[in-house]
Short mmCIF file of N, CA and C and ligand atoms in Angstrom, two decimals:
data_model
loop_
_atom_site.label_atom_id
_atom_site.label_comp_id
_atom_site.label_asym_id
_atom_site.label_seq_id
_atom_site.Cartn_x
_atom_site.Cartn_y
_atom_site.Cartn_z
N MET A 22 14.51 -6.02 -25.36
CA MET A 22 13.31 -5.62 -24.20
C MET A 22 13.52 -4.43 -23.82
N THR A 23 12.82 -3.61 -23.92
CA THR A 23 12.93 -2.44 -23.45
C THR A 23 12.35 -2.31 -22.07
N VAL A 24 12.75 -1.78 -20.92
CA VAL A 24 12.24 -1.58 -19.43
C VAL A 24 11.81 0.09 -19.52
N THR A 25 10.61 0.31 -19.03
CA THR A 25 10.84 1.84 -18.67
C THR A 25 10.14 1.61 -17.19
N THR A 26 10.68 3.16 -16.75
CA THR A 26 11.07 3.50 -15.28
C THR A 26 9.11 3.45 -14.97
N GLU A 27 8.80 3.20 -14.01
CA GLU A 27 7.47 2.99 -13.38
C GLU A 27 7.54 3.72 -12.15
N ARG A 28 6.35 4.05 -11.65
CA ARG A 28 5.68 4.20 -10.43
C ARG A 28 4.97 3.61 -9.70
N THR A 29 5.05 3.61 -8.38
CA THR A 29 3.95 3.02 -7.55
C THR A 29 3.63 3.46 -6.41
N LEU A 30 2.34 3.63 -6.11
CA LEU A 30 1.87 3.67 -4.61
C LEU A 30 1.95 2.93 -3.73
N ILE A 31 2.62 3.24 -2.72
CA ILE A 31 2.91 2.34 -1.40
C ILE A 31 2.18 3.20 -0.28
N LEU A 32 1.52 2.30 0.20
CA LEU A 32 1.02 2.99 1.81
C LEU A 32 1.55 1.95 2.94
N VAL A 33 2.01 2.34 4.01
CA VAL A 33 2.32 1.79 5.44
C VAL A 33 0.89 2.11 6.00
N LYS A 34 0.24 1.17 6.20
CA LYS A 34 -1.01 1.07 6.90
C LYS A 34 -1.02 1.43 8.37
N PRO A 35 -2.28 1.94 8.72
CA PRO A 35 -2.26 1.99 10.19
C PRO A 35 -1.50 1.43 11.17
N ASP A 36 -1.97 0.07 11.00
CA ASP A 36 -1.48 -1.00 11.78
C ASP A 36 0.36 -0.80 11.53
N GLY A 37 0.60 -0.95 10.32
CA GLY A 37 2.36 -0.56 10.35
C GLY A 37 2.79 0.12 11.14
N VAL A 38 2.00 1.53 10.61
CA VAL A 38 2.51 2.91 11.58
C VAL A 38 2.70 2.90 12.90
N ALA A 39 1.61 2.13 13.59
CA ALA A 39 1.36 2.09 15.03
C ALA A 39 2.37 1.07 15.63
N ARG A 40 2.90 0.24 14.63
CA ARG A 40 3.81 -0.74 15.28
C ARG A 40 5.05 -0.56 15.07
N GLY A 41 5.32 0.85 14.59
CA GLY A 41 6.81 1.38 14.46
C GLY A 41 7.68 0.36 12.90
N LEU A 42 6.69 0.26 12.23
CA LEU A 42 7.13 -0.26 11.03
C LEU A 42 7.82 0.40 9.59
N ALA A 43 7.27 1.62 9.74
CA ALA A 43 7.15 2.60 8.71
C ALA A 43 8.86 2.55 8.15
N GLY A 44 9.74 2.73 8.96
CA GLY A 44 11.15 2.98 8.72
C GLY A 44 11.63 1.60 8.00
N GLU A 45 11.01 0.59 8.71
CA GLU A 45 11.40 -0.88 8.25
C GLU A 45 11.00 -0.87 6.85
N VAL A 46 9.66 -0.57 6.50
CA VAL A 46 9.13 -0.55 5.07
C VAL A 46 10.26 0.09 3.95
N LEU A 47 10.42 1.52 4.82
CA LEU A 47 11.27 2.27 3.67
C LEU A 47 12.24 1.75 3.41
N ARG A 48 12.92 1.20 4.58
CA ARG A 48 14.07 0.61 4.42
C ARG A 48 14.26 -0.64 3.38
N ARG A 49 13.24 -1.42 3.38
CA ARG A 49 13.27 -2.75 2.42
C ARG A 49 12.98 -2.12 0.92
N ILE A 50 12.28 -0.65 1.04
CA ILE A 50 12.14 -0.56 -0.69
C ILE A 50 13.41 -0.09 -1.33
N GLU A 51 14.06 0.70 -0.07
CA GLU A 51 15.42 1.58 -0.44
C GLU A 51 16.39 0.46 -0.82
N ALA A 52 16.46 -0.72 -0.04
CA ALA A 52 17.79 -1.64 -0.08
C ALA A 52 17.58 -2.29 -1.25
N LYS A 53 15.97 -2.78 -1.67
CA LYS A 53 15.79 -3.17 -3.15
C LYS A 53 16.45 -2.64 -4.30
N GLY A 54 16.50 -1.25 -4.19
CA GLY A 54 17.09 -0.20 -5.15
C GLY A 54 15.87 0.91 -5.91
N TYR A 55 14.97 0.55 -5.42
CA TYR A 55 13.97 1.65 -5.88
C TYR A 55 14.20 2.88 -5.13
N VAL A 56 13.61 4.10 -6.08
CA VAL A 56 13.77 5.38 -5.62
C VAL A 56 12.48 5.88 -4.81
N LEU A 57 12.96 6.86 -3.51
CA LEU A 57 11.68 7.29 -3.24
C LEU A 57 11.41 8.78 -3.78
N GLU A 58 10.27 8.94 -4.10
CA GLU A 58 9.82 9.94 -4.94
C GLU A 58 8.86 10.97 -4.09
N ALA A 59 8.27 10.56 -3.04
CA ALA A 59 7.50 11.05 -2.16
C ALA A 59 7.26 10.47 -0.72
N VAL A 60 7.24 10.99 0.58
CA VAL A 60 7.08 10.22 1.25
C VAL A 60 6.23 11.16 2.10
N GLU A 61 5.13 10.82 2.97
CA GLU A 61 4.41 11.67 3.84
C GLU A 61 3.41 10.97 4.81
N LEU A 62 3.64 11.32 6.03
CA LEU A 62 2.59 10.67 6.90
C LEU A 62 1.43 11.44 7.25
N ARG A 63 0.27 10.76 6.75
CA ARG A 63 -0.74 11.38 7.20
C ARG A 63 -2.03 10.81 7.44
N ARG A 64 -2.85 11.74 8.15
CA ARG A 64 -4.64 10.99 8.33
C ARG A 64 -5.04 11.34 7.00
N ALA A 65 -5.66 9.90 6.70
CA ALA A 65 -6.35 9.83 5.27
C ALA A 65 -7.84 10.25 5.59
N PRO A 66 -8.63 11.33 4.96
CA PRO A 66 -10.24 11.21 5.38
C PRO A 66 -10.64 10.04 4.09
N ARG A 67 -12.10 9.87 5.31
CA ARG A 67 -12.58 8.61 4.25
C ARG A 67 -12.92 8.69 3.01
N ASP A 68 -13.35 10.13 2.55
CA ASP A 68 -13.72 10.10 1.17
C ASP A 68 -12.41 9.85 0.45
N LEU A 69 -11.20 10.15 0.57
CA LEU A 69 -10.11 9.81 0.18
C LEU A 69 -9.92 7.97 -0.23
N LEU A 70 -9.99 7.69 0.94
CA LEU A 70 -10.10 6.43 1.17
C LEU A 70 -10.90 5.49 0.29
N GLU A 71 -12.31 5.90 0.09
CA GLU A 71 -13.44 5.46 -0.55
C GLU A 71 -13.20 5.34 -2.06
N LEU A 72 -12.16 6.61 -2.33
CA LEU A 72 -11.95 6.50 -3.77
C LEU A 72 -10.79 5.56 -3.85
N HIS A 73 -9.53 5.60 -3.26
CA HIS A 73 -8.65 4.88 -3.14
C HIS A 73 -9.22 3.38 -3.36
N TYR A 74 -10.00 2.84 -2.50
CA TYR A 74 -10.65 1.45 -2.44
C TYR A 74 -11.69 1.42 -3.33
N ALA A 75 -11.94 2.18 -4.39
CA ALA A 75 -13.05 2.02 -5.07
C ALA A 75 -13.48 0.77 -5.56
N GLU A 76 -12.34 -0.04 -6.12
CA GLU A 76 -12.72 -1.21 -6.57
C GLU A 76 -13.49 -2.41 -5.71
N HIS A 77 -13.57 -2.09 -4.50
CA HIS A 77 -13.63 -2.91 -3.34
C HIS A 77 -15.14 -2.43 -2.67
N ALA A 78 -15.81 -1.52 -3.64
CA ALA A 78 -17.18 -0.94 -3.01
C ALA A 78 -18.28 -1.65 -2.73
N ASN A 79 -18.27 -2.81 -3.31
CA ASN A 79 -19.45 -3.65 -3.21
C ASN A 79 -19.32 -4.86 -2.41
N ARG A 80 -17.83 -4.96 -1.89
CA ARG A 80 -17.41 -5.94 -0.78
C ARG A 80 -17.98 -6.26 0.58
N PRO A 81 -18.07 -7.12 1.19
CA PRO A 81 -18.78 -6.66 2.34
C PRO A 81 -17.57 -6.23 3.49
N PHE A 82 -16.28 -6.32 2.94
CA PHE A 82 -15.50 -5.57 3.96
C PHE A 82 -14.77 -4.21 3.59
N PHE A 83 -15.71 -3.67 2.74
CA PHE A 83 -15.43 -2.26 2.48
C PHE A 83 -15.65 -1.33 3.49
N ALA A 84 -16.67 -1.27 4.23
CA ALA A 84 -16.81 -0.39 5.28
C ALA A 84 -15.55 -0.68 6.16
N PRO A 85 -15.57 -1.80 6.89
CA PRO A 85 -14.33 -2.24 7.93
C PRO A 85 -12.54 -1.72 7.41
N LEU A 86 -12.79 -2.05 6.07
CA LEU A 86 -11.60 -1.69 5.65
C LEU A 86 -11.63 -0.07 5.61
N VAL A 87 -12.41 0.81 5.18
CA VAL A 87 -12.35 2.39 5.37
C VAL A 87 -12.36 2.47 6.79
N ASP A 88 -12.88 2.12 7.85
CA ASP A 88 -12.64 2.28 9.32
C ASP A 88 -11.17 2.14 9.63
N PHE A 89 -10.70 0.84 9.29
CA PHE A 89 -9.19 0.59 9.51
C PHE A 89 -8.35 1.41 9.07
N MET A 90 -8.56 1.61 7.91
CA MET A 90 -7.53 2.59 7.07
C MET A 90 -7.47 4.17 7.62
N SER A 91 -8.61 4.39 8.41
CA SER A 91 -8.81 5.81 8.74
C SER A 91 -8.53 5.70 10.57
N SER A 92 -8.38 4.51 10.87
CA SER A 92 -8.12 4.72 12.51
C SER A 92 -6.68 5.54 12.63
N GLY A 93 -5.79 5.59 12.09
CA GLY A 93 -4.75 6.10 12.57
C GLY A 93 -3.88 6.50 11.26
N PRO A 94 -2.70 7.20 11.13
CA PRO A 94 -1.88 7.94 10.21
C PRO A 94 -1.12 6.57 9.43
N VAL A 95 -1.26 7.19 8.06
CA VAL A 95 -0.73 6.35 7.30
C VAL A 95 0.70 6.74 6.67
N LEU A 96 1.42 6.01 6.31
CA LEU A 96 2.67 6.60 5.67
C LEU A 96 2.45 6.39 3.90
N ALA A 97 2.31 7.21 3.33
CA ALA A 97 2.10 7.53 1.90
C ALA A 97 3.19 8.04 1.05
N VAL A 98 3.55 6.77 0.41
CA VAL A 98 5.22 6.82 -0.69
C VAL A 98 4.75 6.74 -1.76
N VAL A 99 5.38 7.43 -2.90
CA VAL A 99 5.66 7.13 -3.98
C VAL A 99 6.98 6.54 -4.55
N ALA A 100 7.24 5.40 -5.06
CA ALA A 100 8.53 4.92 -5.27
C ALA A 100 8.77 4.49 -6.79
N SER A 101 9.71 4.62 -7.15
CA SER A 101 10.15 4.75 -9.13
C SER A 101 11.08 3.50 -9.07
N GLY A 102 11.35 3.18 -10.14
CA GLY A 102 12.29 2.16 -10.70
C GLY A 102 11.68 1.43 -11.92
N GLU A 103 12.49 0.25 -12.44
CA GLU A 103 12.21 -0.43 -13.56
C GLU A 103 11.21 -1.29 -12.74
N ARG A 104 9.97 -1.76 -13.26
CA ARG A 104 9.38 -2.87 -12.88
C ARG A 104 9.06 -2.75 -11.40
N VAL A 105 8.70 -1.50 -10.75
CA VAL A 105 8.54 -1.40 -9.13
C VAL A 105 7.22 -1.64 -9.07
N ILE A 106 6.25 -1.59 -9.80
CA ILE A 106 4.79 -2.41 -9.31
C ILE A 106 4.87 -3.62 -8.80
N GLU A 107 5.40 -4.73 -9.81
CA GLU A 107 5.55 -5.90 -9.41
C GLU A 107 6.96 -6.07 -8.56
N GLY A 108 7.82 -5.40 -8.50
CA GLY A 108 8.86 -5.57 -7.46
C GLY A 108 8.51 -5.30 -6.16
N PHE A 109 7.44 -4.09 -5.96
CA PHE A 109 7.03 -4.17 -4.69
C PHE A 109 5.66 -5.12 -4.18
N ARG A 110 4.97 -5.40 -4.99
CA ARG A 110 4.26 -6.54 -4.79
C ARG A 110 4.69 -7.48 -4.21
N SER A 111 5.89 -8.19 -4.93
CA SER A 111 6.77 -9.07 -4.35
C SER A 111 7.39 -8.80 -2.95
N LEU A 112 7.87 -7.59 -2.98
CA LEU A 112 8.23 -7.57 -1.53
C LEU A 112 7.52 -7.80 -0.25
N ALA A 113 5.99 -7.16 -0.86
CA ALA A 113 4.75 -7.27 0.36
C ALA A 113 4.47 -8.41 0.73
N GLY A 114 4.46 -9.42 -0.33
CA GLY A 114 3.81 -11.05 -0.33
C GLY A 114 2.59 -10.75 -0.42
N THR A 115 1.86 -12.05 -0.51
CA THR A 115 0.37 -11.89 -0.96
C THR A 115 -0.40 -11.45 0.26
N THR A 116 -1.88 -11.53 0.08
CA THR A 116 -2.72 -10.54 1.09
C THR A 116 -2.67 -10.99 2.52
N ASP A 117 -2.95 -12.18 2.69
CA ASP A 117 -3.00 -12.67 4.00
C ASP A 117 -2.10 -12.87 4.66
N PRO A 118 -1.59 -12.03 5.57
CA PRO A 118 -0.39 -12.16 6.38
C PRO A 118 0.12 -13.43 7.05
N THR A 119 -1.17 -14.05 7.55
CA THR A 119 -0.75 -15.12 8.18
C THR A 119 -0.06 -16.29 7.21
N THR A 120 -0.57 -16.30 5.89
CA THR A 120 0.53 -17.14 5.07
C THR A 120 1.29 -16.75 4.12
N ALA A 121 1.64 -15.32 4.33
CA ALA A 121 2.64 -14.73 3.27
C ALA A 121 3.71 -15.47 3.50
N ALA A 122 4.52 -15.49 2.57
CA ALA A 122 6.12 -16.06 2.42
C ALA A 122 6.95 -15.47 3.35
N PRO A 123 7.55 -16.11 4.32
CA PRO A 123 8.66 -15.38 4.83
C PRO A 123 9.74 -15.06 4.17
N GLY A 124 10.26 -13.58 4.14
CA GLY A 124 11.10 -13.19 3.86
C GLY A 124 10.56 -11.86 2.87
N THR A 125 9.17 -11.95 2.66
CA THR A 125 8.36 -10.68 2.62
C THR A 125 8.14 -9.83 3.69
N ILE A 126 7.60 -8.69 3.49
CA ILE A 126 7.29 -7.45 4.67
C ILE A 126 5.90 -8.14 5.26
N ARG A 127 4.91 -8.87 4.64
CA ARG A 127 3.60 -9.18 5.29
C ARG A 127 4.05 -10.67 6.02
N GLY A 128 4.93 -11.56 5.19
CA GLY A 128 5.54 -12.79 5.79
C GLY A 128 5.93 -12.77 6.96
N ASP A 129 7.07 -11.76 7.09
CA ASP A 129 7.92 -11.50 8.16
C ASP A 129 7.40 -10.65 9.04
N LEU A 130 6.45 -9.80 9.09
CA LEU A 130 6.16 -8.90 10.00
C LEU A 130 4.41 -8.93 10.30
N GLY A 131 4.27 -9.44 9.69
CA GLY A 131 2.42 -9.35 9.64
C GLY A 131 1.96 -10.91 10.22
N ARG A 132 0.58 -10.53 10.83
CA ARG A 132 0.11 -12.19 11.47
C ARG A 132 -1.46 -11.47 11.25
N THR A 133 -2.35 -12.85 11.46
CA THR A 133 -3.81 -12.15 11.85
C THR A 133 -3.69 -11.67 13.33
N TRP A 134 -4.84 -10.36 13.41
CA TRP A 134 -5.23 -9.83 14.55
C TRP A 134 -6.44 -9.89 14.81
N ASP A 135 -7.22 -8.88 14.76
CA ASP A 135 -8.80 -9.20 15.03
C ASP A 135 -9.68 -9.33 13.69
N ALA A 136 -9.18 -9.16 12.62
CA ALA A 136 -10.13 -9.13 11.29
C ALA A 136 -9.27 -10.11 10.80
N PRO A 137 -9.64 -11.19 9.92
CA PRO A 137 -8.76 -11.76 8.75
C PRO A 137 -8.31 -11.40 7.88
N VAL A 138 -7.28 -11.18 7.49
CA VAL A 138 -6.43 -10.59 5.94
C VAL A 138 -6.29 -9.18 6.23
N GLN A 139 -7.07 -8.21 7.09
CA GLN A 139 -7.13 -6.86 6.95
C GLN A 139 -6.00 -6.15 7.40
N GLN A 140 -5.13 -6.52 8.25
CA GLN A 140 -4.27 -5.51 9.19
C GLN A 140 -3.04 -6.48 8.53
N ASN A 141 -2.40 -5.69 7.03
CA ASN A 141 -1.22 -6.51 6.50
C ASN A 141 -0.30 -5.73 6.18
N ILE A 142 -0.27 -4.32 6.83
CA ILE A 142 1.15 -3.38 6.98
C ILE A 142 1.04 -2.47 5.84
N VAL A 143 0.74 -3.22 4.38
CA VAL A 143 1.61 -2.09 3.31
C VAL A 143 0.22 -2.48 2.43
N HIS A 144 -0.15 -1.60 1.35
CA HIS A 144 -0.80 -1.40 0.12
C HIS A 144 0.45 -1.34 -0.77
N GLY A 145 0.02 -1.78 -2.04
CA GLY A 145 1.12 -1.62 -3.23
C GLY A 145 0.11 -1.88 -4.41
N SER A 146 0.30 -0.59 -5.22
CA SER A 146 -0.44 -0.58 -6.63
C SER A 146 -0.65 -1.88 -7.58
N ASP A 147 -1.22 -2.50 -8.12
CA ASP A 147 -1.05 -3.42 -8.84
C ASP A 147 -1.03 -3.28 -10.46
N SER A 148 -1.35 -2.23 -10.95
CA SER A 148 -1.14 -2.35 -12.33
C SER A 148 -0.58 -0.70 -12.51
N VAL A 149 -0.04 -0.41 -13.75
CA VAL A 149 0.57 0.75 -13.97
C VAL A 149 -1.02 1.82 -14.00
N GLU A 150 -2.13 1.38 -14.29
CA GLU A 150 -3.21 2.13 -14.46
C GLU A 150 -3.71 2.45 -13.01
N SER A 151 -3.61 1.73 -12.04
CA SER A 151 -4.08 1.54 -10.62
C SER A 151 -2.66 2.61 -9.86
N ALA A 152 -2.02 2.45 -10.48
CA ALA A 152 -0.88 3.20 -9.46
C ALA A 152 -0.84 4.80 -10.00
N GLU A 153 -0.98 4.90 -11.64
CA GLU A 153 -1.29 6.38 -11.80
C GLU A 153 -2.41 7.35 -11.08
N ARG A 154 -3.78 6.25 -11.25
CA ARG A 154 -4.83 6.80 -10.41
C ARG A 154 -4.81 7.03 -9.02
N GLU A 155 -4.09 6.03 -8.06
CA GLU A 155 -3.78 6.26 -6.89
C GLU A 155 -2.63 7.37 -6.42
N ILE A 156 -1.80 7.40 -7.54
CA ILE A 156 -1.04 8.82 -7.47
C ILE A 156 -1.83 9.70 -7.40
N SER A 157 -2.52 9.92 -8.07
CA SER A 157 -3.37 11.12 -8.65
C SER A 157 -4.05 11.60 -7.22
N ILE A 158 -4.63 10.48 -6.64
CA ILE A 158 -5.30 10.77 -5.15
C ILE A 158 -4.68 11.31 -4.33
N TRP A 159 -3.47 10.69 -4.04
CA TRP A 159 -2.80 10.66 -2.66
C TRP A 159 -2.05 12.37 -2.98
N PHE A 160 -1.52 12.40 -4.23
CA PHE A 160 -0.41 13.34 -4.60
C PHE A 160 -0.71 13.54 -5.66
N PRO A 161 -1.54 14.70 -5.82
CA PRO A 161 -2.26 15.20 -7.33
C PRO A 161 -1.10 16.16 -7.64
N PHE A 162 -0.22 16.64 -6.96
CA PHE A 162 1.17 17.49 -7.40
C PHE A 162 1.99 16.62 -8.50
N LEU A 163 1.69 15.45 -8.39
CA LEU A 163 2.71 14.38 -8.91
C LEU A 163 2.37 14.01 -10.36
N VAL A 164 1.15 14.52 -10.31
CA VAL A 164 0.50 14.09 -11.82
C VAL A 164 1.24 14.86 -13.09
N ARG A 165 1.16 13.43 -13.67
CA ARG A 165 2.24 14.00 -15.19
C ARG A 165 1.39 14.62 -16.11
N1 GTP B 28 -11.62 -7.43 6.46
C1 GTP B 28 -11.26 -7.95 5.54
N2 GTP B 28 -10.30 -7.19 4.69
C2 GTP B 28 -9.99 -7.54 3.50
C3 GTP B 28 -10.54 -8.90 3.11
N3 GTP B 28 -9.65 -9.06 1.73
C4 GTP B 28 -8.84 -7.99 1.72
N4 GTP B 28 -8.50 -7.20 3.19
C5 GTP B 28 -8.23 -5.88 2.80
O1 GTP B 28 -8.55 -5.18 1.68
C6 GTP B 28 -7.37 -4.77 1.37
C7 GTP B 28 -7.47 -4.46 -0.25
O2 GTP B 28 -7.47 -6.13 -0.79
P1 GTP B 28 -7.00 -6.70 -2.45
O3 GTP B 28 -6.50 -5.38 -2.99
O4 GTP B 28 -7.83 -7.66 -2.78
O5 GTP B 28 -5.66 -7.23 -1.62
P2 GTP B 28 -4.07 -6.60 -1.81
O6 GTP B 28 -4.13 -5.76 -3.60
O7 GTP B 28 -3.07 -7.53 -1.75
O8 GTP B 28 -3.78 -5.34 -0.98
P3 GTP B 28 -3.46 -3.89 -1.33
O9 GTP B 28 -2.37 -3.62 -1.50
O10 GTP B 28 -3.83 -3.13 0.06
O11 GTP B 28 -4.73 -3.30 -2.26
C8 GTP B 28 -6.49 -5.99 1.52
O12 GTP B 28 -5.04 -5.51 1.74
C9 GTP B 28 -7.04 -6.12 3.30
O13 GTP B 28 -6.45 -5.09 3.91
C10 GTP B 28 -11.40 -9.54 3.96
O14 GTP B 28 -11.82 -10.64 3.36
N5 GTP B 28 -11.79 -9.36 5.16
MG1 MG B 29 -5.00 -4.44 -4.04
#
């Protein structure tokens, strides 16, 4: 079987940065053996976030999600490694932090605050196509 090195776009969301968990997320990425290709703390403009979450544009939680994601700085990360896309999704845990498995980032460090499911500390790309699309949005200079 051939394994190819992938890249993924990871975000520490505003709740994670505000709670001082950016370093802990980076620690878990590195401890798993993935390589950091880019790391940048930044305030994301709404138009960038609307592109990033375009797949959810028709969902009722789209506007609150963009509000939340623009409420403070995010840590944008590109990490690489064999099967890093599914590997990081596994590290992150399931979307709802209240029920995410212990041992995962969301399960160990997250909980429900004011909006159900929304503040779940991290984002991770869900496919090779999403990863390359998201990397082109956040880090245009890394486009291959
Ligand atoms: N307010 C609210 N936010 C939601 C809800 N469902 C999802 N979200 C938020 O929208 C994000 C994107 O949803 P999904 O793509 O389905 O979840 P995900 O792939 O686990 O999370 P991401 O890695 O951030 O894309 C979630 O991570 C949450 O922050 C919801 O029902 N209500
Ligand atoms: Mg998603």
